[in-house]
Coordinates of C-alpha atoms in Angstrom, one line a residue:
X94 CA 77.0 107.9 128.0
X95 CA 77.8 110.3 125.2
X96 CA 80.3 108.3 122.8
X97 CA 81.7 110.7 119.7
X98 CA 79.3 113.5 120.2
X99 CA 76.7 111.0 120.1
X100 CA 73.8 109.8 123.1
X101 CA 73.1 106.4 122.2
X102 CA 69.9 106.4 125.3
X103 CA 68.7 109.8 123.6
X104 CA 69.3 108.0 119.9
X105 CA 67.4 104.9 120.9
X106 CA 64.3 106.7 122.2
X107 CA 63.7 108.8 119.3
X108 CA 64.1 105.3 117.3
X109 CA 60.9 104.2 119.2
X110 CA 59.0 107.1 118.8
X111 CA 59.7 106.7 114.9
X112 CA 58.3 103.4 115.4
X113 CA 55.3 104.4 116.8
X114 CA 54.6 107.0 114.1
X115 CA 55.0 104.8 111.8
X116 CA 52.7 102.1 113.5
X117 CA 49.9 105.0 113.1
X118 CA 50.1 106.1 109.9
X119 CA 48.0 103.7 108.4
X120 CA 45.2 104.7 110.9
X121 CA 45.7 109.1 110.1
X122 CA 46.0 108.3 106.3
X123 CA 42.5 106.6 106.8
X124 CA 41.0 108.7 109.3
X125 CA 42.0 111.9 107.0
X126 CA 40.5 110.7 103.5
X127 CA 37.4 109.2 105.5
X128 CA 37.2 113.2 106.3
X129 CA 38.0 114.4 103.0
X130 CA 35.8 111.7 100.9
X131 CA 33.0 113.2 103.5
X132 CA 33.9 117.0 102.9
X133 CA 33.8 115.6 98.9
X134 CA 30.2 113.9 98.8
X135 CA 28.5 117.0 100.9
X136 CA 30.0 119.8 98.2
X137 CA 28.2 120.7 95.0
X138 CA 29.7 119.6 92.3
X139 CA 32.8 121.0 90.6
X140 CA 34.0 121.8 94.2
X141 CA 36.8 119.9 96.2
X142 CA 37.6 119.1 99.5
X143 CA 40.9 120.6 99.2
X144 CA 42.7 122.9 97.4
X145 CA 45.9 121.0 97.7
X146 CA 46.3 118.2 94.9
X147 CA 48.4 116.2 97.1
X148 CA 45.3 116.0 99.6
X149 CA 42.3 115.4 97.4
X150 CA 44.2 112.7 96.0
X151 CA 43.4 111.2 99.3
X152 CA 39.6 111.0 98.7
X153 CA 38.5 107.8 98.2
X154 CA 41.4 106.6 99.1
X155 CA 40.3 105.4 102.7
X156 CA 42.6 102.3 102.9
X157 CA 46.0 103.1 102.2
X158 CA 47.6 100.6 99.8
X159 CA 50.9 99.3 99.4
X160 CA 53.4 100.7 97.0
X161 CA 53.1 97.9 94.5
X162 CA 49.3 99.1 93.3
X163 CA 51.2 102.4 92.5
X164 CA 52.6 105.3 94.4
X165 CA 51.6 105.6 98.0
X166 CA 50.2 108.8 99.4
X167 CA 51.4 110.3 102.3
X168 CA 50.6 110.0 105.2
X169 CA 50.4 106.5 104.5
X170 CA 53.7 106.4 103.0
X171 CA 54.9 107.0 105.9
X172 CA 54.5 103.8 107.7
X173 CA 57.3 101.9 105.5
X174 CA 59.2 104.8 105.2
X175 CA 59.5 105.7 109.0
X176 CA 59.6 101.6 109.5
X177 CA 62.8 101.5 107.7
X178 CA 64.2 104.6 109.0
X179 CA 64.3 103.3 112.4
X180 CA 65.1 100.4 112.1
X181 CA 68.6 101.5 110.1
X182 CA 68.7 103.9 113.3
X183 CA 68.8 100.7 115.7
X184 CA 71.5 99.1 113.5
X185 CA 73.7 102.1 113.5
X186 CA 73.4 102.4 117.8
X187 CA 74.2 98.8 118.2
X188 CA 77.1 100.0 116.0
X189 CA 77.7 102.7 118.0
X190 CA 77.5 100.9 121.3
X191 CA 79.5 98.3 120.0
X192 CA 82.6 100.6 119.0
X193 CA 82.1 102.5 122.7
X194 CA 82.7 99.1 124.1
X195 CA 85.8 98.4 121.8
X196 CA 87.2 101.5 122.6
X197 CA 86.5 101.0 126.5
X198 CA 89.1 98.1 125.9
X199 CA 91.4 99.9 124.3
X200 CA 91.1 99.5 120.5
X201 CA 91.6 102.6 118.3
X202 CA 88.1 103.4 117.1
X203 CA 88.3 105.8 113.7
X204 CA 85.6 108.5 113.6
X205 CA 84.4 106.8 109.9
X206 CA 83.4 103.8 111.7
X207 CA 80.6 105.3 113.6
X208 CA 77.5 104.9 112.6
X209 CA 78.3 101.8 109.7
X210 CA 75.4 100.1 108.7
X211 CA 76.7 97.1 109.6
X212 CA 76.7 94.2 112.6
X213 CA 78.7 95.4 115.8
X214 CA 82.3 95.0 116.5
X215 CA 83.0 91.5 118.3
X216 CA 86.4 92.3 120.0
X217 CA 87.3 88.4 120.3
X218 CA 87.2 88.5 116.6
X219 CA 89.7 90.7 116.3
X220 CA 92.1 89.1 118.7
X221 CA 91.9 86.0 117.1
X222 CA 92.2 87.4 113.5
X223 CA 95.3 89.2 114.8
X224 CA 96.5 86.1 116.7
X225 CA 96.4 84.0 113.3
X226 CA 98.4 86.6 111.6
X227 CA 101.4 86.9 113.7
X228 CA 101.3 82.9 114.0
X229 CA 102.1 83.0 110.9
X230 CA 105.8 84.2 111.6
X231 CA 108.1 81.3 112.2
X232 CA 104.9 78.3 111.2
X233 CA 106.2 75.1 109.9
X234 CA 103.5 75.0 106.4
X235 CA 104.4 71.4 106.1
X236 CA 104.7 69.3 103.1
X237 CA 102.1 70.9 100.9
X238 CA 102.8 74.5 100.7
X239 CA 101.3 77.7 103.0
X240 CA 98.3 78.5 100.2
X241 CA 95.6 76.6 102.6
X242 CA 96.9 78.4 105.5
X243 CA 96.9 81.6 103.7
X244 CA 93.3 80.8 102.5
X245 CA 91.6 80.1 105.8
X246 CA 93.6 83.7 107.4
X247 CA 91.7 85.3 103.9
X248 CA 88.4 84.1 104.8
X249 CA 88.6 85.2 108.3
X250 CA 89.5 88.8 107.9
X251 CA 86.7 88.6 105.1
X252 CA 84.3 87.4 107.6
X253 CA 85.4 90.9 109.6
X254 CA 83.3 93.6 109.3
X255 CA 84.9 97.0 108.9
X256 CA 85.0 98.3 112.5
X257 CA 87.0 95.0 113.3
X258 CA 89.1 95.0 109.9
X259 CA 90.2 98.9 110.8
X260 CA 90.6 97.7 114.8
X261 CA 92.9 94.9 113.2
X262 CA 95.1 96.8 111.0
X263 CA 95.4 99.3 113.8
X264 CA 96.9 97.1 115.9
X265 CA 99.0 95.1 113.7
X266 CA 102.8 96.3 113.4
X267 CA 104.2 97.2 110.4
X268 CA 106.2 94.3 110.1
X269 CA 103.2 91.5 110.7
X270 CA 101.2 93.2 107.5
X271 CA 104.4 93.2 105.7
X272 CA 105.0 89.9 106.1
X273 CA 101.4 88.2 105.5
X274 CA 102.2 90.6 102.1
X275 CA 105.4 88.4 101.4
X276 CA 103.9 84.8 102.0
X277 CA 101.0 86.1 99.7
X278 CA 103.4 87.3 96.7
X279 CA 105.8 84.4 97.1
X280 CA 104.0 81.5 95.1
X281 CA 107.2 79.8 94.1
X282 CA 107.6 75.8 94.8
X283 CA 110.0 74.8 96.9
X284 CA 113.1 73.4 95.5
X285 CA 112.6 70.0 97.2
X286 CA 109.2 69.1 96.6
X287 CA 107.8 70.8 93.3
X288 CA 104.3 70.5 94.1
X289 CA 103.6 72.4 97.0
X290 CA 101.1 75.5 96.5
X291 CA 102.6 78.6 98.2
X292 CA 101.5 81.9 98.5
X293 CA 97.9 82.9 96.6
X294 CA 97.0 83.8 92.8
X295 CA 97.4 87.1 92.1
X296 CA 93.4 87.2 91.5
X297 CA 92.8 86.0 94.8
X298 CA 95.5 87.8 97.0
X299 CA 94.1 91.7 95.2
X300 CA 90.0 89.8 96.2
X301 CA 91.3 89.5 99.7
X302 CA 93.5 93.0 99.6
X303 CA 90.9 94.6 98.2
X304 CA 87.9 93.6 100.4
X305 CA 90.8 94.7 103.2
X306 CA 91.2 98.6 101.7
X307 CA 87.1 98.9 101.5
X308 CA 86.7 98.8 104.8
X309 CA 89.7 100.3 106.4
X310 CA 89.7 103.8 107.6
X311 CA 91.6 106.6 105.6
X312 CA 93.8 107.0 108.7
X313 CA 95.1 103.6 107.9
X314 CA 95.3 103.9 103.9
X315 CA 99.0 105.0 104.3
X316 CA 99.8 102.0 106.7
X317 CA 97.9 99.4 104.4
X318 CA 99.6 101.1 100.9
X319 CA 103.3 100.3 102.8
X320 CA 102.8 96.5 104.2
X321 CA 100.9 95.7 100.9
X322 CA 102.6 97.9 97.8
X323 CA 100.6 96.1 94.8
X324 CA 97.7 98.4 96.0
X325 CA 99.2 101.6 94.9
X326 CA 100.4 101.4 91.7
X327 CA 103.9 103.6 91.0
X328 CA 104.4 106.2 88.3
X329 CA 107.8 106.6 88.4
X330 CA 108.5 104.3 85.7
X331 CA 106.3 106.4 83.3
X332 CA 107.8 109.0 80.7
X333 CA 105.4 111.7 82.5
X334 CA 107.9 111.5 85.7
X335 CA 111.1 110.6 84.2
X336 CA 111.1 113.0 81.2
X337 CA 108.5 115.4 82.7
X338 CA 105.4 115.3 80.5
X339 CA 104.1 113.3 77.5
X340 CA 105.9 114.3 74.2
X341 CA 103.5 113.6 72.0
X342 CA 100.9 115.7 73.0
X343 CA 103.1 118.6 74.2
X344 CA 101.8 118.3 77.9
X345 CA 104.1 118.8 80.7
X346 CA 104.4 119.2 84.4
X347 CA 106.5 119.3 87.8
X348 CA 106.3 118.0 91.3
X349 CA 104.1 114.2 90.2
X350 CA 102.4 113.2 93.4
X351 CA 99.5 111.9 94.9
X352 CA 96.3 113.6 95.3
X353 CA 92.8 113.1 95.9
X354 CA 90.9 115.0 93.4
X355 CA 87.2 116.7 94.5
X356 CA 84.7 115.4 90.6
X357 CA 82.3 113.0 91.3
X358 CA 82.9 109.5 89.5
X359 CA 79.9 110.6 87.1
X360 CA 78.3 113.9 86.2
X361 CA 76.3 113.5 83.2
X362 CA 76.1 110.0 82.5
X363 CA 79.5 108.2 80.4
X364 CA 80.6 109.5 77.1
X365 CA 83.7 108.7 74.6
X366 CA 83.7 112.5 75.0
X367 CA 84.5 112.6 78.7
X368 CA 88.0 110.5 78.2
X369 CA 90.9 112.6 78.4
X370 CA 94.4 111.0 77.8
X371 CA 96.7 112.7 79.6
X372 CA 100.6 112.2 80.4
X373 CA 101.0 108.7 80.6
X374 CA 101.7 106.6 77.1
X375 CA 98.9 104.6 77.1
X376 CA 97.1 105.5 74.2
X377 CA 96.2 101.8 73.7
X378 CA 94.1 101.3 76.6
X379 CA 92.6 104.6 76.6
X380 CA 91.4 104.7 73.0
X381 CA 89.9 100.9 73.9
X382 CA 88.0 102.9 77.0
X383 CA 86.7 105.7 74.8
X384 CA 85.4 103.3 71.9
X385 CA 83.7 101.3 74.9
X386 CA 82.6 104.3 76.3
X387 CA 80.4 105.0 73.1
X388 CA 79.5 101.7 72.1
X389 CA 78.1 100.9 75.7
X390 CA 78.0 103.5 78.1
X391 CA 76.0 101.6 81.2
X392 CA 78.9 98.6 81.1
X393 CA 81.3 101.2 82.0
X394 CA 78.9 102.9 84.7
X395 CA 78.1 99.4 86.4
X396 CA 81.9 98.5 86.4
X397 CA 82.5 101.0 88.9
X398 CA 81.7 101.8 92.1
X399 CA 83.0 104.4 95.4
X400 CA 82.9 102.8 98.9
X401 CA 81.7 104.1 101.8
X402 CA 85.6 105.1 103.2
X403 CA 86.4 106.7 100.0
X404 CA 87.9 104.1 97.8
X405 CA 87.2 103.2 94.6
X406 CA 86.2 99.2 93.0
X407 CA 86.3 99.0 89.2
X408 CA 85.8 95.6 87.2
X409 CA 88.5 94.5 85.5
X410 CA 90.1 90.9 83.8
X411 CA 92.9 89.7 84.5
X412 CA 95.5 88.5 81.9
X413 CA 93.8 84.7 82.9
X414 CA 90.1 86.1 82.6
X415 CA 89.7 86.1 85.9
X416 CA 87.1 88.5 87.0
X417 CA 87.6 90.5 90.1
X418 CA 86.8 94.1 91.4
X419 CA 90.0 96.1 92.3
X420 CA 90.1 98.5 94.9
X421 CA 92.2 101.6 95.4
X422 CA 92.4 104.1 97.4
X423 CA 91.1 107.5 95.8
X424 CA 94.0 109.5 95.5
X425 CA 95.6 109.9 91.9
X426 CA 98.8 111.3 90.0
X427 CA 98.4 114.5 89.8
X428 CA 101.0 118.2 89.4
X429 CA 102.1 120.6 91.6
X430 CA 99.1 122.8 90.4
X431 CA 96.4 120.1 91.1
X432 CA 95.9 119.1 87.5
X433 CA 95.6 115.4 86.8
X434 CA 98.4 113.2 85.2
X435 CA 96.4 110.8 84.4
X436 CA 93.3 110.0 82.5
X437 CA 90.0 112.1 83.8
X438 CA 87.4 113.4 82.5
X439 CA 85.5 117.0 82.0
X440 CA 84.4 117.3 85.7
X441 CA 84.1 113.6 86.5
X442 CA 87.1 111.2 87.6
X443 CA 85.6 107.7 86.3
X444 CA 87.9 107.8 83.3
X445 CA 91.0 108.3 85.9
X446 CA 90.1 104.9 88.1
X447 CA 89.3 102.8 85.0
X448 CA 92.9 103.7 84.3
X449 CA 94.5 103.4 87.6
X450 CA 92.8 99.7 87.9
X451 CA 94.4 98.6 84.8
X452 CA 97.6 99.9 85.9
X453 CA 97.3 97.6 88.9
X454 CA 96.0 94.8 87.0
X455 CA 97.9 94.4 83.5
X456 CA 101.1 92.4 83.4
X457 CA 102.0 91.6 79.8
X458 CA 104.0 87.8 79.2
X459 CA 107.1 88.0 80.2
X460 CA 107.1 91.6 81.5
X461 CA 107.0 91.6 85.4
X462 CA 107.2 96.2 85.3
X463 CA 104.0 97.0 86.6
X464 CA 102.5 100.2 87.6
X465 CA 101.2 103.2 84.9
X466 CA 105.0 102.6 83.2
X467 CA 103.8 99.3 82.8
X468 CA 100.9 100.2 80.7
X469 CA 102.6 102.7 78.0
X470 CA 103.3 101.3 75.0
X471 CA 101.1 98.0 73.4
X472 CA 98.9 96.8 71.3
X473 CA 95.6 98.0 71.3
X474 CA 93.8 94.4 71.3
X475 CA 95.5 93.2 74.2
X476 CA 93.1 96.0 76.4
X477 CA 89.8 93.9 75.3
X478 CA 90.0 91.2 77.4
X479 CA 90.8 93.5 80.7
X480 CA 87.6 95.6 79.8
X481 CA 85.3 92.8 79.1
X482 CA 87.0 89.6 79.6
X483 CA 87.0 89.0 75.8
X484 CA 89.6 88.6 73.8
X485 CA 90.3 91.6 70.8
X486 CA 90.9 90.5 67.2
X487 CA 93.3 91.6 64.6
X488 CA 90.8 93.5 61.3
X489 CA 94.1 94.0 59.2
X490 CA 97.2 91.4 58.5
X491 CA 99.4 94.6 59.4
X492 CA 100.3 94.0 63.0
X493 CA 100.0 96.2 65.9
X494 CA 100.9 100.2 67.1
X495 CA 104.1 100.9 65.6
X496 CA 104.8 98.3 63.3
X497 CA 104.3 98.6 59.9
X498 CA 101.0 99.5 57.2
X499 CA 98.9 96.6 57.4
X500 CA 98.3 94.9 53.9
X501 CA 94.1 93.8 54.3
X502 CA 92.9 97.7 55.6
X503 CA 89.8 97.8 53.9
X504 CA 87.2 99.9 55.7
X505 CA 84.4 98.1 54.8
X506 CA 85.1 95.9 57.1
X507 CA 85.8 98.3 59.8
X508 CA 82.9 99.4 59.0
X509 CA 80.9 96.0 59.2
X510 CA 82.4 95.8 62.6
X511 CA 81.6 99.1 64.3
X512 CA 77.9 98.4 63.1
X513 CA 77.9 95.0 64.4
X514 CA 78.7 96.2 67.3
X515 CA 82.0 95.9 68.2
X516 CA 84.3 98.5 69.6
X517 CA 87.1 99.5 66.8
X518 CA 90.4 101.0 67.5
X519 CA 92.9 102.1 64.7
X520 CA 96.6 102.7 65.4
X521 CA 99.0 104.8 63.5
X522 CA 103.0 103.5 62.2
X523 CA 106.1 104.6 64.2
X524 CA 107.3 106.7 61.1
X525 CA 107.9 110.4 63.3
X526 CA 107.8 112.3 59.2
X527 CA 104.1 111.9 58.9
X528 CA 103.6 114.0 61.9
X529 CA 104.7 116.5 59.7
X530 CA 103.5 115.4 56.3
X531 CA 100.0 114.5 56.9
X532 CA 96.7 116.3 55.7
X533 CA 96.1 119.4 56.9
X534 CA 92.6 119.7 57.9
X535 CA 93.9 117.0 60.3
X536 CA 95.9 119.5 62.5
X537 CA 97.3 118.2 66.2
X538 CA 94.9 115.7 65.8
X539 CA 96.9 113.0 64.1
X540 CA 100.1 111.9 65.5
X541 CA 102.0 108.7 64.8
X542 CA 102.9 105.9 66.9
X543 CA 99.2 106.4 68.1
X544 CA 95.9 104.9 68.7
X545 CA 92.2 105.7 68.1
X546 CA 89.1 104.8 68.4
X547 CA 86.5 104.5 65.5
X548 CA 83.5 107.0 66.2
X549 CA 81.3 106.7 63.4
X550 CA 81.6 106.1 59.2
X551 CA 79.9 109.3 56.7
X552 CA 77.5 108.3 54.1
X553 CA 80.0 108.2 51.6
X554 CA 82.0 105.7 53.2
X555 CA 84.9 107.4 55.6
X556 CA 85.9 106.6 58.8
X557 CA 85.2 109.3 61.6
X558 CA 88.1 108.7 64.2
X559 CA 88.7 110.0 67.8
X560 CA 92.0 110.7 69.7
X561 CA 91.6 109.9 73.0
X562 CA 93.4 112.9 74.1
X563 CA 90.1 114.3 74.1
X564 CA 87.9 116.3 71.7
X565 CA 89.2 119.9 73.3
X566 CA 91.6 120.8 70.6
X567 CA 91.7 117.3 68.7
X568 CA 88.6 117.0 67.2
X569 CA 87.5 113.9 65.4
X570 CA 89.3 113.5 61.8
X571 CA 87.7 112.0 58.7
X572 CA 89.9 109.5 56.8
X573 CA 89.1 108.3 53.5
X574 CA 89.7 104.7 52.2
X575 CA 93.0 106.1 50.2
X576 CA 94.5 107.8 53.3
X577 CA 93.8 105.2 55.4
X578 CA 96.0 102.7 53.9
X579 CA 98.9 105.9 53.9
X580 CA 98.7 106.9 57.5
X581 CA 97.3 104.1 60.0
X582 CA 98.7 101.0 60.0
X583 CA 96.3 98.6 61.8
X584 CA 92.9 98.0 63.1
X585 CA 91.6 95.9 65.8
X586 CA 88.2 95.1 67.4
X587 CA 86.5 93.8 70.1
X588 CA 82.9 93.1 71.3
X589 CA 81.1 95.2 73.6
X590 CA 78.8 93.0 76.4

């Protein structure tokens, strides 16, 4: 039977034959450079058995040996090669057939889950995941809390592979995801009995949300963003919405909304050159990304990664140092005309999830606003530890963004940090008149009530510093030792894994 355009019986025989070509591969790749070593010995010399280099590489070479004595010659390659290609083939039709069978019993079936390289669908571990989850409604948690209920619900629908986890949110109402979402925020005691664990840590709960949005259809992203709203972050509380661009920079836009943008993660590799601040006021975190960028581009390359259904994982800390992959969907803030909002890059959309993560993640002490206005406006050290799980340090007694001219700014020892290693970020004061009264080789580039990121020192001792609005049309300023101490107020570090 044909199930999505797709013969499973046609599928499965063409997997055998695969098989058997694969099976004699060994015996052609010998059979041919028995026939060409032949051909080789019988010529005069100077001559070869063939003119193609690909096949008089195969004289001699009567036994064909596995890749680890070096690269393998086709046809004998072919043997692993076709191996593995079936036997992915007879994965993905138990997949198929499995998802024919769940659909046969009446469980939406999204076209992305054909084909998933992954175990098939067990319909009585749906039911029963589902069947936890609404007995969850009305439960008497007892004495001690609902946290080791919630955990053993967790590790089920982690057990679920993605067929079933789709299947499950399919089915679910509105109101039963929306509700598991409450008992997993709520991780206040109860009044009477103080030490009862309710709900789960916020580490935990985005592990298990997370894992959740990785597998689930795009169909269903809209459905899983509404019963579970921490995995969407808002951008309504930023100045980019409520006073329609970013002041500083001059940027501005209409009609904010969600969109899915078509860059690759990576085109060339990471570069401090490819981050791109944009709208939102978090010139803190993105000058952080930038400097890291430089000092370690394959950290920032590892700490990210697209799914098969589209969304996106990036590693981040939490404010605890717990470490944790969060995933969102792909979609980000973007204009009316299709230009980002947000952080991005030239071509490439890494910089714009490294961003988006943090907006989910970061919660300052004492500050419950979450969400990209949640990020604008901080202290430049306080980004370390949600980059690299290590804490920033203070290089100057002056404080942080905005508040006053630090006292201790010599940049020797700026200098001794950058070359150490360490990523350095500068900041400027909150003092609007030295946007105006600043050198003028500087141009737009300098702007207070900003951050930067240190790229580099000349040999005479200056500081070469980048705006992480980009290098189009802010390139990098030099700063000497005397107007250092005039227009930047602070300096802060942090090491690079």
């Amino acid at each position: 039977m044909v199930f999505r355009g797709f013969d499973a019986t046609k599928l499965t025989a063409l997997a055998s034959d695969l098989d058997a070509l694969a099976q004699n591969s060994g015996k052609l790749h010998s059979q041919l450079a028995m026939l060409l070593t032949s051909a080789q010995q019988n010529l005069p010399p100077g001559q070869n058995a063939s003119r193609n280099p690909d096949l008089q590489d195969l004289v001699g070479d009567v036994v064909p040996m596995p890749s680890f004595f070096g690269r393998r010659r086709l046809p004998g390659a072919l043997g692993g090669e076709l191996g593995d290609m079936q036997a992915s083939m007879k994965r993905r039709i138990k997949q198929l057939e499995g998802l024919q069978e769940l659909a046969g019993k009446g469980y939406p079936v999204s076209d992305g889950s054909v084909f998933l390289d992954e175990k098939a669908p067990d319909a009585k571990k749906i039911d029963d995941a589902l069947k936890h989850l609404r007995e969850l409604r009305g439960k008497d948690f007892g004495t001690n809390g609902n946290r080791d209920d919630l955990e053993k619900i967790s590790g089920e629908l982690d057990g679920l592979t993605a067929a079933e986890v789709d299947a499950l949110v399919s089915q679910a109402s509105p109101k039963d995801l929306a509700f598991y979402n409450e008992l997993l925020t709520c991780t206040d005691d109860s009044v009477w009995n103080p030490f009862d664990k309710n709900g789960l840590p916020e580490d935990a709960r985005r592990g298990t949300l997370g894992r959740m949005l990785s597998k689930i259809s795009p169909e269903n992203f809209g459905k899983f963003q509404t019963a579970f709203p921490g995995t969407q972050p808002t951008f309504t509380n930023t100045g980019a919405f409520e006073e329609g661009g970013n002041n500083q920079n001059g940027q501005n836009n209409n009609g904010i909304h969600w969109q899915t943008p078509t860059d690759p993660l990576f085109q060339d590799g990471v570069s401090a050159d490819d981050v791109n601040q944009r709208q939102f006021g978090d010139c803190w975190y993105v000058a952080s990304l930038a400097g890291l960028a430089q000092k370690d581009p394959k950290f920032i390359q590892d700490g990210i990664k697209q799914n098969p259904n589209g969304t996106v994982s990036v590693r981040v800390w939490d404010k605890d140092g717990n470490y944790q992959w969060v995933t969102m969907t792909p979609d980000l803030p973007t204009d009316q005309n299709g230009n980002p909002i947000s952080t991005y890059g030239n071509g490439e959309s890494w910089p714009a999830y490294y961003e988006k993560a943090f907006a989910m993640a970061y919660s300052d002490d004492g500050d419950d606003e979450r969400g990209y206005g949640g990020i604008e406006g901080d202290d430049p050290k306080k980004s370390a530890p949600y980059l690299t799980g290590r804490e920033g340090e203070d290089l100057t007694t002056g404080g942080f963004l905005g508040i006053g001219k630090g006292e201790d700014k010599d940049l020797d020892s700026l200098r001794s940090a950058f070359e150490s290693g360490k990523v350095v970020t500068v900041s400027t004061p909150a003092d609007e008149g030295l946007d105006k009264n600043h050198p003028k080789e500087w141009g737009n580039t300098y702007h207070s009530n900003h951050a930067y990121y240190v790229r580099g020192f000349t040999d005479d001792g200056k500081v070469i510093l980048g705006n992480p609005w980009g290098t189009s049309g802010y390139p990098p300023i030099t700063v000497t030792q005397e107007q250092f101490n005039q227009y930047f107020g602070g300096a802060e570090a942090f090491d690079a894994p």
